[in-house]
mmCIF file of C-alpha atoms in Angstrom:
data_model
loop_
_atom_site.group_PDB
_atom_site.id
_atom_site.type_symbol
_atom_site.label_atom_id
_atom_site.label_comp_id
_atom_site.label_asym_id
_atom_site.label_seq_id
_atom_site.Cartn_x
_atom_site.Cartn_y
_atom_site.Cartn_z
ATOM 1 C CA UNK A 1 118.214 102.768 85.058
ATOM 2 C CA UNK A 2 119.754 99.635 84.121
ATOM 3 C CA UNK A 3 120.603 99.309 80.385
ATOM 4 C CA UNK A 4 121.623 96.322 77.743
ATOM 5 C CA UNK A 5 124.509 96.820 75.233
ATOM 6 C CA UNK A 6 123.323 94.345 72.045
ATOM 7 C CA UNK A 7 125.688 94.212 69.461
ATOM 8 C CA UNK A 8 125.583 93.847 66.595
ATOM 9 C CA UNK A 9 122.909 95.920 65.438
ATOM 10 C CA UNK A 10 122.540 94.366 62.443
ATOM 11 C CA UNK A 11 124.157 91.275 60.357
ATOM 12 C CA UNK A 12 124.029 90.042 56.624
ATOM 13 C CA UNK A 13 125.345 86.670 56.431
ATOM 14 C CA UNK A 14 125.400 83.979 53.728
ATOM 15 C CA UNK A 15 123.403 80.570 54.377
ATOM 16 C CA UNK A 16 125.773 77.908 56.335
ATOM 17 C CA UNK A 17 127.528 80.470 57.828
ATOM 18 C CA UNK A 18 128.210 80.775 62.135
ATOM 19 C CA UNK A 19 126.715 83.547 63.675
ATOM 20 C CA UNK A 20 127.966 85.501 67.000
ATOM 21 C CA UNK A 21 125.994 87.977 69.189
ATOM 22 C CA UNK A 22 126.765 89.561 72.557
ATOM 23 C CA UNK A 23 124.807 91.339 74.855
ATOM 24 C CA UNK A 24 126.922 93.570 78.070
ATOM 25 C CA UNK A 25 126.092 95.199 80.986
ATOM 26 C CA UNK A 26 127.459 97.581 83.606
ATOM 27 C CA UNK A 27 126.462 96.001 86.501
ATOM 28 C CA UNK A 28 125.715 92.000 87.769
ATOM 29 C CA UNK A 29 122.576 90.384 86.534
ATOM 30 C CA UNK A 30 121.078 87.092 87.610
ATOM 31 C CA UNK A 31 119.208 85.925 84.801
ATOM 32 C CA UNK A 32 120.562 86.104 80.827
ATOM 33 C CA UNK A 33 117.718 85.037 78.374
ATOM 34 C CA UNK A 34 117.674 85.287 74.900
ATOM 35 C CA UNK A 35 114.627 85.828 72.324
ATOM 36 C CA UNK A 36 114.161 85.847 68.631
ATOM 37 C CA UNK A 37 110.907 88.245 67.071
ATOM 38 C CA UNK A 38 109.552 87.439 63.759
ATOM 39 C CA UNK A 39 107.504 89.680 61.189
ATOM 40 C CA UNK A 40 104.201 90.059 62.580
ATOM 41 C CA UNK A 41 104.689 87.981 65.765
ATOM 42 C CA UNK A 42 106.006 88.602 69.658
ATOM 43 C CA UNK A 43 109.290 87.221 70.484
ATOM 44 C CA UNK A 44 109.735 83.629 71.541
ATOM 45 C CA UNK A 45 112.082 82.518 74.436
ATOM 46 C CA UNK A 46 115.260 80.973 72.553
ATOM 47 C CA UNK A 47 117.545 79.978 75.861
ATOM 48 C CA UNK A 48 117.485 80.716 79.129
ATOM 49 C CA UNK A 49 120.534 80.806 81.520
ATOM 50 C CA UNK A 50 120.085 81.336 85.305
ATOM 51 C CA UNK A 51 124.087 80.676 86.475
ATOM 52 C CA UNK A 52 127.141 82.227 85.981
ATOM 53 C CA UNK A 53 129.564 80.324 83.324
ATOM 54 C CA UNK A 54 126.193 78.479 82.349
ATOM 55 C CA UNK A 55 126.783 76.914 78.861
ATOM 56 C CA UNK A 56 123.151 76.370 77.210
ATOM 57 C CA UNK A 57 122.747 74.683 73.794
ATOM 58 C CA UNK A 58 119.404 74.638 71.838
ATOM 59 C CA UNK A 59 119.353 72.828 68.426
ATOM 60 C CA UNK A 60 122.439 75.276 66.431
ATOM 61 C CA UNK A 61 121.893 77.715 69.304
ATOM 62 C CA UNK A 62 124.408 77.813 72.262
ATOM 63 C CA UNK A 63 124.483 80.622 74.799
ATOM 64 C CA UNK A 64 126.751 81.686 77.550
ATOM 65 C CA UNK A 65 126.212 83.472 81.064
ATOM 66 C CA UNK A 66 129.340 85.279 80.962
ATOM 67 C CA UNK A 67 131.188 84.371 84.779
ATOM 68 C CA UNK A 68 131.703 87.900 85.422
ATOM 69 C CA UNK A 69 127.646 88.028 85.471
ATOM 70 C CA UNK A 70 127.714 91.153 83.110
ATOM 71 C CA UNK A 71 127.488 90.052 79.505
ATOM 72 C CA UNK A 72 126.007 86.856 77.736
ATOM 73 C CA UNK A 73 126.677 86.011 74.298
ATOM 74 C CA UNK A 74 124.456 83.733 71.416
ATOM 75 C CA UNK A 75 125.976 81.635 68.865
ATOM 76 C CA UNK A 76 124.264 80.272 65.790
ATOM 77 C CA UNK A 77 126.069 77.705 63.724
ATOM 78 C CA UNK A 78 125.033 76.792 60.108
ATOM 79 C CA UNK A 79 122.369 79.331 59.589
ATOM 80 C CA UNK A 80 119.844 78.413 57.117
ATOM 81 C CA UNK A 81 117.250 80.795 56.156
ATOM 82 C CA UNK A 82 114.610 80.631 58.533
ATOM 83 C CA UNK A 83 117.129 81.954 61.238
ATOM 84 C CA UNK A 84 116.110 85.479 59.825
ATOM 85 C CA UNK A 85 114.189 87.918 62.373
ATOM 86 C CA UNK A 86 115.414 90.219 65.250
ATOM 87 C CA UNK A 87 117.174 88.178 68.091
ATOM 88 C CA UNK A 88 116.954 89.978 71.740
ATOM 89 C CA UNK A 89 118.836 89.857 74.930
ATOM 90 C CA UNK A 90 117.222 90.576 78.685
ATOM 91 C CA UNK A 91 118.311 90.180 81.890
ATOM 92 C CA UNK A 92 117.006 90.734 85.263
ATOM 93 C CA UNK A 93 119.611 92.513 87.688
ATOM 94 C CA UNK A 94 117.838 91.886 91.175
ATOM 95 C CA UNK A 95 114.904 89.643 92.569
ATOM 96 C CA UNK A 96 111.806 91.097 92.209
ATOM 97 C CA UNK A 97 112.238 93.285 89.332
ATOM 98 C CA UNK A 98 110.969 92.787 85.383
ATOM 99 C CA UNK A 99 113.316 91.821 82.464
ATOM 100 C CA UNK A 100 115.264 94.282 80.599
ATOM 101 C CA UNK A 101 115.676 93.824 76.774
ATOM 102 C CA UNK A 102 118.396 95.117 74.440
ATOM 103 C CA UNK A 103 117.841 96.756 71.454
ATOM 104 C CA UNK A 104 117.860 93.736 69.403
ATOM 105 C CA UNK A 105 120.171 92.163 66.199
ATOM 106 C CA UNK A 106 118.605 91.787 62.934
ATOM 107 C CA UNK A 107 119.777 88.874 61.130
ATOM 108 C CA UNK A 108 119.435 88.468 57.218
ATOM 109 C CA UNK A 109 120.412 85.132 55.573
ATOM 110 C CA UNK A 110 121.094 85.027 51.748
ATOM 111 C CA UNK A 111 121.065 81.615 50.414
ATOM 112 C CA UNK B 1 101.706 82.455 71.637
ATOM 113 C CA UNK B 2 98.376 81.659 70.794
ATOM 114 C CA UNK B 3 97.641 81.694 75.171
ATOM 115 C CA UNK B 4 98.243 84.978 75.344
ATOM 116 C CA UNK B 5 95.756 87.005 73.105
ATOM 117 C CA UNK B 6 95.903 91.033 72.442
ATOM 118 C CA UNK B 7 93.001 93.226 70.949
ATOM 119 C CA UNK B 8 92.585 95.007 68.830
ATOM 120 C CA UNK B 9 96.049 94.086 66.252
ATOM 121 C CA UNK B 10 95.855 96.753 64.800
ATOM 122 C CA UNK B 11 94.432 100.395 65.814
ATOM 123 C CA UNK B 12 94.632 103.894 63.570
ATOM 124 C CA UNK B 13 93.585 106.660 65.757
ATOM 125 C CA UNK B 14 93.665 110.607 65.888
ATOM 126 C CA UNK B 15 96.063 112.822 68.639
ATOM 127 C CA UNK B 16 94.267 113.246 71.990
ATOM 128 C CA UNK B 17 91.777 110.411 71.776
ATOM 129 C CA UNK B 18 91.772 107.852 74.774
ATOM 130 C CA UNK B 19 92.178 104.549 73.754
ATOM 131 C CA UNK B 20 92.517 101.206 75.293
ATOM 132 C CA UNK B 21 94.767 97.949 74.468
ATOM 133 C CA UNK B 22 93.653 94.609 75.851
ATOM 134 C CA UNK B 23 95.389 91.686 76.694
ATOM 135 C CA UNK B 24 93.605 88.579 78.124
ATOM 136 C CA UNK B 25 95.984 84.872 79.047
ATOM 137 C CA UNK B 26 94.716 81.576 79.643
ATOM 138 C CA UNK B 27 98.130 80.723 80.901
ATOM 139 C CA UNK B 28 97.377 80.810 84.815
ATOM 140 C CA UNK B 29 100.247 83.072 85.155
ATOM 141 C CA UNK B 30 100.254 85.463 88.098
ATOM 142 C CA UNK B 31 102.274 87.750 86.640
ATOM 143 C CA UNK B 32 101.746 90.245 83.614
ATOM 144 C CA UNK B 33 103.740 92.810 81.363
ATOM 145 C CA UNK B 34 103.238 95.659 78.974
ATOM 146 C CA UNK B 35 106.123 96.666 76.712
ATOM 147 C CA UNK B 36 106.370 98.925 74.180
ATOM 148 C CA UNK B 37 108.596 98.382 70.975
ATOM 149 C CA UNK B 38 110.238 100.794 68.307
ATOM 150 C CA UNK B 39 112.611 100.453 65.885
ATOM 151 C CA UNK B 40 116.009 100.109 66.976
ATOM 152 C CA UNK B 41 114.970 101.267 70.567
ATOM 153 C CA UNK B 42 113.937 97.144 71.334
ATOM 154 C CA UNK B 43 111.785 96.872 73.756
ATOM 155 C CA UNK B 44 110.631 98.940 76.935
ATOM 156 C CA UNK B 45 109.088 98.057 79.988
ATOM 157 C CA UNK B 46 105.894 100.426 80.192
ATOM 158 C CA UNK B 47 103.985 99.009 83.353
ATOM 159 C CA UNK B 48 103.682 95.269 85.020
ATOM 160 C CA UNK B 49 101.945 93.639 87.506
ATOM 161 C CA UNK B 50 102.623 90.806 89.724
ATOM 162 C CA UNK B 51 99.160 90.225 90.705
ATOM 163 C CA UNK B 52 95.737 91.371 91.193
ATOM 164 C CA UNK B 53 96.322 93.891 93.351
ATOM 165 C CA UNK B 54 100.077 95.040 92.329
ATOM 166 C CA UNK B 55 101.085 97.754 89.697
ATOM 167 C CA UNK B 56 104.433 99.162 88.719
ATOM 168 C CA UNK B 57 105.887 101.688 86.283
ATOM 169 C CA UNK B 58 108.334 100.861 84.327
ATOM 170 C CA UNK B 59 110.724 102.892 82.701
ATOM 171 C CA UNK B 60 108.297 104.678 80.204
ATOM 172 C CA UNK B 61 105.246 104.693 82.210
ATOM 173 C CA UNK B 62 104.618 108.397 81.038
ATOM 174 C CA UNK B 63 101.237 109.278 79.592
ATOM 175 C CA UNK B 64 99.923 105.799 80.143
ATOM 176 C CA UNK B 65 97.877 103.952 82.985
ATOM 177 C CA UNK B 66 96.527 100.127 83.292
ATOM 178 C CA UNK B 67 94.218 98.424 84.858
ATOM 179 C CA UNK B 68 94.260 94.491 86.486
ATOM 180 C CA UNK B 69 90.710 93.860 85.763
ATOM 181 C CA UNK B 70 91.897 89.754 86.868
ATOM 182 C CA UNK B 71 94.476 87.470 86.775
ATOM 183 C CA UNK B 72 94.141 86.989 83.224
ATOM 184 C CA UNK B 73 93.127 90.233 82.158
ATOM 185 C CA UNK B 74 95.721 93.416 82.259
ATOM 186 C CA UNK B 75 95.092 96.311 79.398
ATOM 187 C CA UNK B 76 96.422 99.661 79.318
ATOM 188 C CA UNK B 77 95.486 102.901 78.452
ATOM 189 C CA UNK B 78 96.502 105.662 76.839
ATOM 190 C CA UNK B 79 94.260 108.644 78.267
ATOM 191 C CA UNK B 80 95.353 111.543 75.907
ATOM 192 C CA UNK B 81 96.864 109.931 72.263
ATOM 193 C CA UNK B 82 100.254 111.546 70.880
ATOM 194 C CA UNK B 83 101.843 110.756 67.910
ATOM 195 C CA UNK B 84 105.439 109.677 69.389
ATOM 196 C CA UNK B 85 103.027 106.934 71.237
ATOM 197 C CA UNK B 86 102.547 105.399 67.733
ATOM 198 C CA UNK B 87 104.634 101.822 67.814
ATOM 199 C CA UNK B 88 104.325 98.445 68.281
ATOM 200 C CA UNK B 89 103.107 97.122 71.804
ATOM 201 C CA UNK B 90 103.151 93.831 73.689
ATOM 202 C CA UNK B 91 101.664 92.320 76.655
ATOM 203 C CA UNK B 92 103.683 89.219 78.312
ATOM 204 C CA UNK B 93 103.021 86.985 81.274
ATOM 205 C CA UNK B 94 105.047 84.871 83.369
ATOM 206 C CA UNK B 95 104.615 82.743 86.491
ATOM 207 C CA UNK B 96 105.196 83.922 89.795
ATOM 208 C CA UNK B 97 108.704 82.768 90.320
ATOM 209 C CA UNK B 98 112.005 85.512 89.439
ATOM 210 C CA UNK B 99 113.411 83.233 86.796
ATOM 211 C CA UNK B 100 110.386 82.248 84.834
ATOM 212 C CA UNK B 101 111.016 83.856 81.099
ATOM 213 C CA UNK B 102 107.860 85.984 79.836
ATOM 214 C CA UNK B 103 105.691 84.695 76.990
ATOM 215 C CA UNK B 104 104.643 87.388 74.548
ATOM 216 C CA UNK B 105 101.740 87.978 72.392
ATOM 217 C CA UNK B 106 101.531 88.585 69.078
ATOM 218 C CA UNK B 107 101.123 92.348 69.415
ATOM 219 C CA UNK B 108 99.215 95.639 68.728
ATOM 220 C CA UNK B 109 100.179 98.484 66.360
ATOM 221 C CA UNK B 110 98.949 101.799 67.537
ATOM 222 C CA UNK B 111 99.355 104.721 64.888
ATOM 223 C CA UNK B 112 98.507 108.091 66.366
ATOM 224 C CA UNK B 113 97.931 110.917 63.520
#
């Protein structure tokens, strides 16, 4: 089946510092979203991008739809502490078919 | 997302007991989800629905059924409880449209002893 490359799998970073993500495919999707989980809670929908090349921003948060349709990347800029918890990637790769998530990155901010 | 309720949160039970997971929305979404989610593993699509009378399998489906009791009801079942089944599990809805993102709920842990 269709399958999400998330990297990193994990990252320790020091308050104020940018953060970079990526998510890759093998083949073409149509839809890149992008979701951050918190202890205890279900994830929450961070940024969605529905075009190729599609530059999103959301607060510090700015995602990408790469143009070649098979990766997508999340930036974070300044993080502060509350920017800790596990940040997902899914995409859909045809009409008519449910989202597939990678396997998340788990963020930890020291201030 | 306080629209999309599961029951029970939390749920101990033994190897080769049925048991059921609920989800109910008040969303009006058409469309409905079950993933299950392990460490480092993310999450996996189990079963969804795209209405009333629709059911798919996902890529896990294995040893698990549900049931679209109405549009704002979907739960699923385990019939025969295994230990590897223990993890966390969401339901999610979305509206009918391709692009609309899902909205979770907060969740149900299932150990299986």
């Amino acid at each position: 089946g269709q399958q999400l490359n998330q990297s990193p799998q994990s990252m320790f970073i020091q308050e104020g510092e940018d953060v970079s993500m990526n998510c890759t495919s093998s083949s073409i999707f149509n839809t890149w979203l992008w979701y951050k989980q918190e202890p205890g809670e279900g994830p929450v929908l961070l940024i969605a991008l529905y075009k190729a090349g599609e530059l999103t921003s959301n607060g510090r948060l700015t995602a990408q739809f790469g143009i070649t349709r098979k990766d997508s990347f999340l930036n974070i800029s300044a993080s502060i502490p509350s920017d800790v918890g596990i940040y997902f990637c899914a995409g859909r790769w045809q009409a008519g078919t449910a989202l597939i998530f990678g396997k998340g990155t788990t963020l930890s901010v020291s201030s | 997302d306080a629209d999309v309720t599961q029951t029970p949160r939390n749920r101990i039970t033994k190897t080769g007991k049925r048991i059921m997971l609920e989800c109910s929305q008040t969303k009006g979404h058409d469309r409905m989800y079950w993933y299950r989610q392990d460490p480092g593993l993310g999450l996996r699509l189990i079963y969804y629905s795209f209405d009333v009378k629709d059911i798919n399998k996902g890529e896990i489906s294995d040893g698990y059924s549900v049931s679209r009791q109405a549009q704002a009801k979907f739960s699923l079942s385990l019939e025969s409880a295994i230990p590897n089944q223990t993890a966390l599990y969401f339901c999610a809805t979305s509206e009918q449209w391709d692009n609309s993102p899902l909205h979770f709920g907060n969740g149900t842990r299932l150990t299986v002893t």
